[in-house]
Coordinates of C-alpha atoms in Angstrom, one line a residue:
Chain A
G1 CA 49.3 11.5 72.2
D2 CA 48.4 10.8 75.7
S3 CA 51.1 10.6 78.4
V4 CA 51.5 10.2 82.1
T5 CA 54.4 11.6 84.1
Q6 CA 55.2 10.5 87.7
M7 CA 58.2 10.6 89.9
E8 CA 60.2 7.3 89.5
G9 CA 62.0 7.1 92.8
P10 CA 62.9 5.1 94.7
V11 CA 61.1 7.0 97.3
T12 CA 62.2 5.9 100.8
L13 CA 60.1 6.8 103.8
S14 CA 59.9 5.7 107.5
E15 CA 56.9 3.9 108.8
E16 CA 54.0 6.2 109.7
A17 CA 55.3 9.0 107.4
F18 CA 53.0 11.0 105.1
L19 CA 53.1 9.9 101.4
T20 CA 52.7 11.9 98.3
I21 CA 53.4 10.5 94.8
N22 CA 52.9 13.1 92.1
C23 CA 51.2 12.3 88.8
T24 CA 50.4 14.6 85.9
Y25 CA 48.9 13.7 82.6
T26 CA 48.3 14.9 79.1
A27 CA 45.2 13.7 77.2
T28 CA 43.2 14.8 74.3
G29 CA 39.8 13.9 75.8
Y30 CA 38.4 13.5 79.3
P31 CA 40.2 10.5 80.6
S32 CA 39.5 8.3 83.6
L33 CA 42.5 8.1 85.9
F34 CA 43.8 5.2 87.9
W35 CA 46.4 4.2 90.4
Y36 CA 47.6 0.6 90.3
V37 CA 50.1 -1.1 92.7
Q38 CA 52.5 -3.9 91.8
Y39 CA 54.1 -6.1 94.5
P40 CA 57.2 -8.1 93.7
G41 CA 56.6 -10.9 91.4
E42 CA 52.9 -10.1 90.9
G43 CA 50.6 -8.4 88.4
L44 CA 48.9 -5.0 88.8
Q45 CA 46.2 -4.5 91.4
L46 CA 43.8 -1.6 91.1
L47 CA 44.2 0.7 94.0
L48 CA 41.8 3.5 93.2
K49 CA 40.2 5.4 90.3
A50 CA 38.4 8.6 89.4
T51 CA 36.3 9.1 86.3
K52 CA 35.7 12.8 86.2
A53 CA 37.0 16.1 87.4
D54 CA 37.0 16.7 91.2
D55 CA 36.2 13.0 91.9
K56 CA 38.2 11.6 94.8
G57 CA 39.2 7.9 94.6
S58 CA 40.1 6.2 97.9
N59 CA 41.0 2.7 99.1
K60 CA 43.1 1.2 102.0
G61 CA 43.9 4.7 103.3
F62 CA 45.2 5.9 99.9
E63 CA 43.5 8.9 98.2
A64 CA 43.8 10.8 95.0
T65 CA 41.7 13.7 93.6
Y66 CA 41.2 14.3 89.8
R67 CA 42.3 17.9 89.2
K68 CA 41.4 18.9 85.7
E69 CA 42.8 22.4 86.1
T70 CA 46.3 21.2 87.0
T71 CA 45.9 17.9 85.0
S72 CA 47.0 16.0 88.1
F73 CA 46.1 12.9 90.1
H74 CA 48.5 12.8 93.1
L75 CA 48.4 9.8 95.4
E76 CA 48.4 10.4 99.1
K77 CA 48.4 8.4 102.3
G78 CA 48.5 9.8 105.8
S79 CA 50.5 7.1 107.5
V80 CA 52.4 4.5 105.5
Q81 CA 53.2 0.9 106.6
V82 CA 56.1 -1.4 105.7
S83 CA 53.5 -3.5 103.8
D84 CA 52.9 -0.5 101.4
S85 CA 56.3 -1.1 99.9
A86 CA 55.7 -1.7 96.2
V87 CA 55.7 0.0 92.8
Y88 CA 52.9 2.4 92.1
F89 CA 51.6 3.2 88.6
C90 CA 49.5 6.1 87.6
A91 CA 47.5 5.5 84.4
L92 CA 44.8 7.0 82.2
S93 CA 42.1 5.6 80.0
D94 CA 41.1 7.9 77.1
R95 CA 38.5 7.4 74.4
G96 CA 36.6 4.9 76.5
G97 CA 39.7 2.7 76.8
A98 CA 40.0 2.2 73.0
D99 CA 43.7 2.8 73.1
G100 CA 44.3 0.8 76.2
L101 CA 45.7 2.2 79.4
T102 CA 48.6 4.7 79.2
F103 CA 50.9 4.2 82.2
G104 CA 53.5 6.3 83.9
K105 CA 56.9 4.8 84.5
G106 CA 56.1 3.7 88.0
T107 CA 57.3 4.9 91.4
H108 CA 59.2 2.4 93.6
L109 CA 58.2 3.0 97.2
I110 CA 60.3 1.7 100.1
I111 CA 59.0 1.9 103.6
Q112 CA 61.5 1.4 106.4
P113 CA 60.5 0.2 109.9
Chain B
K1 CA 34.8 -14.6 91.8
A2 CA 38.0 -15.9 90.4
G3 CA 40.5 -13.3 89.0
V4 CA 42.3 -13.1 85.7
T5 CA 44.4 -16.2 85.2
Q6 CA 47.4 -16.5 82.9
T7 CA 49.4 -19.5 81.8
P8 CA 52.1 -20.4 81.9
R9 CA 53.6 -18.1 84.6
Y10 CA 57.2 -18.6 83.4
L11 CA 58.6 -19.4 80.0
I12 CA 62.1 -19.7 78.6
K13 CA 62.6 -19.7 74.9
T14 CA 65.5 -19.2 72.4
R15 CA 65.8 -16.7 69.7
G16 CA 63.8 -17.5 66.6
Q17 CA 61.2 -19.7 68.3
Q18 CA 57.6 -18.8 68.8
V19 CA 55.5 -18.7 71.9
T20 CA 51.8 -18.7 72.8
L21 CA 50.5 -17.2 76.1
S22 CA 47.0 -17.8 77.5
C23 CA 44.7 -15.6 79.4
S24 CA 41.3 -16.4 81.1
P25 CA 39.3 -13.3 82.0
I26 CA 37.1 -12.8 85.0
S27 CA 33.8 -14.5 84.5
G28 CA 31.4 -12.1 82.7
H29 CA 34.2 -9.9 81.3
R30 CA 34.3 -9.9 77.5
S31 CA 37.1 -7.5 76.8
V32 CA 40.7 -8.7 77.1
S33 CA 43.8 -6.5 76.7
W34 CA 47.4 -7.4 76.6
Y35 CA 50.4 -5.4 77.8
Q36 CA 54.2 -5.8 77.7
Q37 CA 56.2 -4.7 80.8
T38 CA 60.0 -4.2 80.5
P39 CA 62.4 -2.2 82.7
G40 CA 63.3 0.1 79.9
Q41 CA 60.0 0.8 78.2
G42 CA 57.6 0.3 81.1
L43 CA 54.1 -0.9 80.5
Q44 CA 53.0 -0.7 76.9
F45 CA 49.6 -1.6 75.3
L46 CA 49.8 -4.5 72.8
F47 CA 46.1 -5.1 71.7
E48 CA 42.6 -5.4 72.9
Y49 CA 39.9 -8.0 72.0
F50 CA 36.2 -7.9 72.4
S51 CA 33.7 -10.5 71.1
E52 CA 36.5 -12.3 69.3
T53 CA 37.5 -9.2 67.4
Q54 CA 40.7 -7.1 67.8
R55 CA 39.4 -3.6 68.4
N56 CA 42.7 -1.8 68.8
K57 CA 46.4 -2.4 68.6
G58 CA 49.4 -0.7 70.0
N59 CA 52.7 0.1 68.3
F60 CA 54.2 -3.4 68.0
P61 CA 55.5 -5.3 65.0
G62 CA 53.4 -7.9 63.3
R63 CA 55.3 -10.7 65.1
F64 CA 52.9 -10.0 68.0
S65 CA 49.4 -11.3 67.4
G66 CA 46.5 -12.5 69.4
R67 CA 43.0 -13.9 69.3
Q68 CA 40.0 -14.3 71.4
F69 CA 37.7 -17.3 71.7
S70 CA 33.9 -17.4 72.1
N71 CA 34.3 -18.0 75.8
S72 CA 36.3 -14.7 76.0
R73 CA 39.6 -16.5 76.7
S74 CA 42.5 -15.0 74.8
E75 CA 45.9 -16.1 73.5
M76 CA 48.7 -14.0 72.3
N77 CA 51.5 -15.3 70.1
V78 CA 54.9 -14.0 69.4
S79 CA 56.8 -15.4 66.4
T80 CA 60.5 -15.3 65.6
L81 CA 61.4 -14.3 69.1
E82 CA 64.1 -11.7 69.7
L83 CA 66.1 -11.1 72.9
G84 CA 64.2 -7.8 73.3
D85 CA 61.0 -9.7 73.7
S86 CA 62.0 -10.8 77.2
A87 CA 59.4 -9.2 79.4
L88 CA 56.4 -9.7 81.7
Y89 CA 53.3 -10.0 79.6
L90 CA 50.2 -8.9 81.4
C91 CA 46.6 -9.6 80.5
A92 CA 43.7 -7.5 81.8
S93 CA 40.0 -8.0 81.5
S94 CA 37.0 -5.7 81.8
L95 CA 33.3 -5.5 81.3
P96 CA 32.2 -4.0 78.0
G97 CA 31.5 -0.3 78.0
P98 CA 33.3 3.0 78.2
E99 CA 35.8 3.8 80.9
D100 CA 35.5 0.3 82.4
T101 CA 38.2 -0.6 84.9
Q102 CA 40.8 -3.2 83.7
Y103 CA 41.7 -6.0 86.1
F104 CA 45.1 -7.6 85.7
G105 CA 46.4 -11.1 85.9
P106 CA 49.7 -12.1 87.5
G107 CA 51.5 -12.1 84.1
T108 CA 53.7 -14.5 82.2
R109 CA 57.4 -13.9 82.5
L110 CA 59.0 -14.7 79.2
T111 CA 62.8 -15.0 78.9
V112 CA 64.4 -15.2 75.5
L113 CA 67.9 -16.6 75.4

């Protein structure tokens, strides 16, 4: 079945550091890929998405490129802020979302001032 | 446009009881999905409803059920609660169609004592 693997952390960085959170996936079809962010006590917020190979999703300084050859969708940001501290989830939607989203375990990101 | 709303936000129940959670999707969204989030298992797909019909179901026992009303609002019910049902239950809505992005509500925190 489908699966998503991501580093779980916690990942601790200093403010203004460069961020990479790795995400790789296994899917039977041609999935859409997503990054969601969860702040303490809240639900999931869509951060960015990509629906086909070589697409780049971007939002709020975050970027991720759909790499079919390496089955990856790594999240990057050039300069993180304390307000970026949260849990980040990589997810895929296969078969038009018929089986729901498949999530990774989540990466807890801590940004220190 | 208002986001996905879930009620109640917090619930405390005892083993053996049953519980009903409610979800109102974004206006115009007709697909509603439910997910369970626990520290051990992460985010897991429960089921998805579209036009009052359950289209797909995840790997959960029959104690977990749901329904959708003609206005697209959805409820999920858990009967004979167990301690392991303690979790954050998230509802997500999306437009009908393939690969459509799911937008999440804030969740209902269920604690089973």
